[in-house]
Tab-separated table of C-alpha atoms in Angstrom:
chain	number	residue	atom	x	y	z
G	1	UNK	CA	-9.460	-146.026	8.191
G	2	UNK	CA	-10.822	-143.985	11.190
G	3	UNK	CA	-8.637	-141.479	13.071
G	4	UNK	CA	-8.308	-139.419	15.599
G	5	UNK	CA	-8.353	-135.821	14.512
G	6	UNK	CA	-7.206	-133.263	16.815
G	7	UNK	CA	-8.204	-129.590	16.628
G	8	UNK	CA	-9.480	-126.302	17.159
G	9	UNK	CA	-13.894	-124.909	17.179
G	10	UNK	CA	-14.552	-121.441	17.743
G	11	UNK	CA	-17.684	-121.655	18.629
G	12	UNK	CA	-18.856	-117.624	18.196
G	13	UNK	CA	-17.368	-118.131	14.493
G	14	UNK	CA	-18.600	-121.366	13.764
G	15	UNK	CA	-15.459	-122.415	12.392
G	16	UNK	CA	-13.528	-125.546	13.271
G	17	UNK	CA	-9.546	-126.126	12.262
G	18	UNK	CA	-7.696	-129.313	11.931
G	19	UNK	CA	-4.597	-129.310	13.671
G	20	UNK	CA	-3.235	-132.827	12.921
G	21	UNK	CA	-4.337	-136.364	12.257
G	22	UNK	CA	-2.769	-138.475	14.360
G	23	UNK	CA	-0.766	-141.727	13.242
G	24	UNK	CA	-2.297	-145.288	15.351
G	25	UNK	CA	0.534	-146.401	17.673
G	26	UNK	CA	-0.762	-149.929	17.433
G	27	UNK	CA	-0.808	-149.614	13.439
G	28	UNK	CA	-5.534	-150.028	13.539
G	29	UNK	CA	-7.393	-149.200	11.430
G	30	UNK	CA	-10.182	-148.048	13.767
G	31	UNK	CA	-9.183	-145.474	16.423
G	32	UNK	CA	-11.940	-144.023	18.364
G	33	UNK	CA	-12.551	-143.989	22.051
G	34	UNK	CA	-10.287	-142.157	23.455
G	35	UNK	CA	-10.915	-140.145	26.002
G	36	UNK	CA	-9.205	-136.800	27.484
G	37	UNK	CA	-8.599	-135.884	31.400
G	38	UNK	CA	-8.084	-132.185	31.591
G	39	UNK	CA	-5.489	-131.765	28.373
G	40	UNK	CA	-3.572	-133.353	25.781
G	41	UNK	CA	-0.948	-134.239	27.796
G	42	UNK	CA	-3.685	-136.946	29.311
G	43	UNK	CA	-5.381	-139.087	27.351
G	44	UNK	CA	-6.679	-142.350	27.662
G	45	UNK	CA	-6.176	-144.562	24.600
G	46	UNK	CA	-7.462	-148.130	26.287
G	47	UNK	CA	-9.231	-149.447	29.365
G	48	UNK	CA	-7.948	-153.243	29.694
G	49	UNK	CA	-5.612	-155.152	30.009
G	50	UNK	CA	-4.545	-151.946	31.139
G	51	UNK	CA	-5.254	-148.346	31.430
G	52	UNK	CA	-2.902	-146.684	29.008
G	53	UNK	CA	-2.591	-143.092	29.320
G	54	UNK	CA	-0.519	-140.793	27.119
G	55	UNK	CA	-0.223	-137.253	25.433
G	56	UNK	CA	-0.614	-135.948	21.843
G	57	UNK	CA	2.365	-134.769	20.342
G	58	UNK	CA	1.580	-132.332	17.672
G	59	UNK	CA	4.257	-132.095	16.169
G	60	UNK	CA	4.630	-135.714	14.933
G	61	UNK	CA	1.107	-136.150	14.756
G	62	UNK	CA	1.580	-138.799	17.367
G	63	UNK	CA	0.299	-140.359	20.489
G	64	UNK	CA	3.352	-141.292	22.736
G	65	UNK	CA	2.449	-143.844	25.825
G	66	UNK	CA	3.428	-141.795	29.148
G	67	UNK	CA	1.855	-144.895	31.649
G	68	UNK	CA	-0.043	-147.927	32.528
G	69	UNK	CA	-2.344	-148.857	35.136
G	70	UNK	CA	-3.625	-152.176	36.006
G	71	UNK	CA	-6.946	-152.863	35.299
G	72	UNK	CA	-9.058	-155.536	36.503
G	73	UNK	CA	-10.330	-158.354	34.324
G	74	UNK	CA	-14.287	-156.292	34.744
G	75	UNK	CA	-12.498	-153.754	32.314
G	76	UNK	CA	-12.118	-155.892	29.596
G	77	UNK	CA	-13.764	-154.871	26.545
G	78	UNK	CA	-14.518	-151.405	28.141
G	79	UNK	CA	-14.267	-148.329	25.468
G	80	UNK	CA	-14.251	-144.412	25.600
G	81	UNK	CA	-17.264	-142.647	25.940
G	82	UNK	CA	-16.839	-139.867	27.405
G	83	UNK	CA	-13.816	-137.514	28.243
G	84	UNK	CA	-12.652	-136.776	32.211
G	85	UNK	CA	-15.120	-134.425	34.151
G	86	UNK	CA	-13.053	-133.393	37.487
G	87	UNK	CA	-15.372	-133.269	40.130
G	88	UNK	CA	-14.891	-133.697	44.433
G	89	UNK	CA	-10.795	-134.584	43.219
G	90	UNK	CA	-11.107	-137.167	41.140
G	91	UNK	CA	-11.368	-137.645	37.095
G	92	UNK	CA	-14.670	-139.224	36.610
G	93	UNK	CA	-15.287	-140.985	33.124
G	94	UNK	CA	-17.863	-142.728	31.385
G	95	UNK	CA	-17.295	-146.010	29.512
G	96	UNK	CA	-19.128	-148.440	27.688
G	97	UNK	CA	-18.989	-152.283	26.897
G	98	UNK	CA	-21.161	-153.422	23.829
G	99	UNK	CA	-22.858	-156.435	24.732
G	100	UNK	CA	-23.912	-158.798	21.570
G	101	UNK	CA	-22.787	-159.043	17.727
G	102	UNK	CA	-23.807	-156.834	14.852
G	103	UNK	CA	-27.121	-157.991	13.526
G	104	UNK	CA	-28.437	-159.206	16.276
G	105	UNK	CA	-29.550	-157.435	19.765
G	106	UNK	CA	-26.250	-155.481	21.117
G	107	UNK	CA	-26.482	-153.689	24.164
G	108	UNK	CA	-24.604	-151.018	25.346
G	109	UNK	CA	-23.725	-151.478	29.458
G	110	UNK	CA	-22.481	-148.004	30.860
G	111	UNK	CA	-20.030	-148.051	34.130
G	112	UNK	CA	-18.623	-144.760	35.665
G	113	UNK	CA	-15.163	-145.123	36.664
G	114	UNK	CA	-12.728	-142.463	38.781
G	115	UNK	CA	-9.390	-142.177	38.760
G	116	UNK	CA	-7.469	-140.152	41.433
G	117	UNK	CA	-6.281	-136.906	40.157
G	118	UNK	CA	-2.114	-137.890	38.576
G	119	UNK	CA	-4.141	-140.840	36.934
G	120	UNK	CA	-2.294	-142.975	38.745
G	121	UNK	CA	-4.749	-145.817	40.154
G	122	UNK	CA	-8.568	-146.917	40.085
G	123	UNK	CA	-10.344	-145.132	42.878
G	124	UNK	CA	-13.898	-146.184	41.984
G	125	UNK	CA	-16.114	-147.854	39.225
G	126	UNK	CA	-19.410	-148.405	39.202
G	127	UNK	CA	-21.655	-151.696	38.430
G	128	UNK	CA	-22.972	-151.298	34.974
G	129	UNK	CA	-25.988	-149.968	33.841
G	130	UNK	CA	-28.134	-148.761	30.660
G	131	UNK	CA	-29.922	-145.274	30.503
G	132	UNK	CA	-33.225	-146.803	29.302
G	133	UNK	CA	-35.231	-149.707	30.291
G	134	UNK	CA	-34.439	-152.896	28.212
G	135	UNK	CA	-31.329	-151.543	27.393
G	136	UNK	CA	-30.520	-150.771	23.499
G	137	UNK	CA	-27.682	-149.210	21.543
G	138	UNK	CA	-27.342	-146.022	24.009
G	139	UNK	CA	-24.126	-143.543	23.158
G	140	UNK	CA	-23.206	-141.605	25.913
G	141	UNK	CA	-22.367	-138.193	24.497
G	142	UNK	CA	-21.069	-136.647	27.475
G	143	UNK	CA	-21.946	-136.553	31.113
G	144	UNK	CA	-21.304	-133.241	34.048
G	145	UNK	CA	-21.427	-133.775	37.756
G	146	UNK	CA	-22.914	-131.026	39.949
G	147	UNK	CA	-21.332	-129.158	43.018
G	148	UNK	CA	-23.866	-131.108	45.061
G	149	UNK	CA	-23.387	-134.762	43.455
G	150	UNK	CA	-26.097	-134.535	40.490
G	151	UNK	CA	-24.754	-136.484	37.461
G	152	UNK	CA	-26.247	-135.070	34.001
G	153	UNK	CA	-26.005	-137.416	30.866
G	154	UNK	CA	-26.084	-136.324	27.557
G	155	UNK	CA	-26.488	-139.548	25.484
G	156	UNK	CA	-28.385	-141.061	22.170
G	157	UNK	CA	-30.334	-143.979	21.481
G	158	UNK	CA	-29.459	-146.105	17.892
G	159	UNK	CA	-27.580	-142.597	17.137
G	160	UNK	CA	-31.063	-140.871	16.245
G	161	UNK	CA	-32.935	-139.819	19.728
G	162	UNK	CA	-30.882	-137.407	22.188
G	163	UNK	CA	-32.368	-137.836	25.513
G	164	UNK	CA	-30.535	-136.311	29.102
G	165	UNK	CA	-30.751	-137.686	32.423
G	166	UNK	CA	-29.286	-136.706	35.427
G	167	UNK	CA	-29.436	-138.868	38.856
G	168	UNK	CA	-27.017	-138.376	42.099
G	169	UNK	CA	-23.807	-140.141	41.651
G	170	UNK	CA	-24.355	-141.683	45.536
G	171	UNK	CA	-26.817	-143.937	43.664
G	172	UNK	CA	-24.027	-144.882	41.217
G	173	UNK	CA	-21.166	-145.199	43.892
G	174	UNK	CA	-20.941	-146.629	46.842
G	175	UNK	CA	-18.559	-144.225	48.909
């Protein structure tokens, strides 16, 4: 079983406390990919059919549905990566689909996608994309966006080579 596990790093201590393991609310095995805008009270456990966003409750050790946004079919199989960066107003995110079966060649095709600030509707997504050339399995880690549009990735190639890039986010988006 994988879970989510919610809790606290101090980072000058080097210490890291679990607060709760939280129960699936579709009864899976696997949880992983979700992804957080701002706090707990906002987090994203799916992409397609529909965007389901909820909150943690800690004191179940749940995850309780809040809402649902409409996704289009383009969504389907996309997953996690990476948790909401607020930048220029919107909640900026970036997912992946995987692309091929275990075993053989998968592929790992990268979109950003914004959603206005109450998480309330699509405002943009981009085309996909890979990091590297001739695309591979590539993990985006986690991603920041600069005052003046610069969009740093933090991401990993088959889990064993961290590499960063950063391009503007104009070339990503079409405004």
């Amino acid at each position: 079983i994988i879970s989510q596990v919610v809790g606290r790093l101090d980072v000058d201590k080097g210490i890291h406390t679990v607060i709760a393991v939280l129960a699936s609310p579709e009864d899976r095995s696997c949880e992983k990919n979700w992804v957080v805008a701002g706090d707990l009270d906002h987090v994203i456990y799916e992409w397609y059919p529909e965007i389901r966003i909820g909150r943690v409750d800690l004191d179940n050790e749940t995850y309780v549905f809040e809402q649902h946004i409409p996704s289009p079919r383009s969504f389907l199989g996309m997953r996690g990566s990476t948790n909401g960066v607020f930048y220029d107003g919107l909640y900026w995110f970036v997912t992946h689909v995987v692309v091929g079966d275990r075993g053989i060649a998968r592929v790992y095709l990268h979109r950003l996608v914004a959603l206005d600030p109450k998480l309330t509707k699509i405002v943009h997504a981009s085309d996909p994309f890979v990091f590297e050339p001739g695309g591979d399995v590539e993990y985006c880690l986690g991603f920041r966006i600069s005052s003046q549009g610069i969009v740093t990735f933090a991401y990993s190639v088959r889990d064993r080579f961290p590499c960063t890039l950063e391009i503007s986010i104009f070339n990503l988006i079409s405004f």
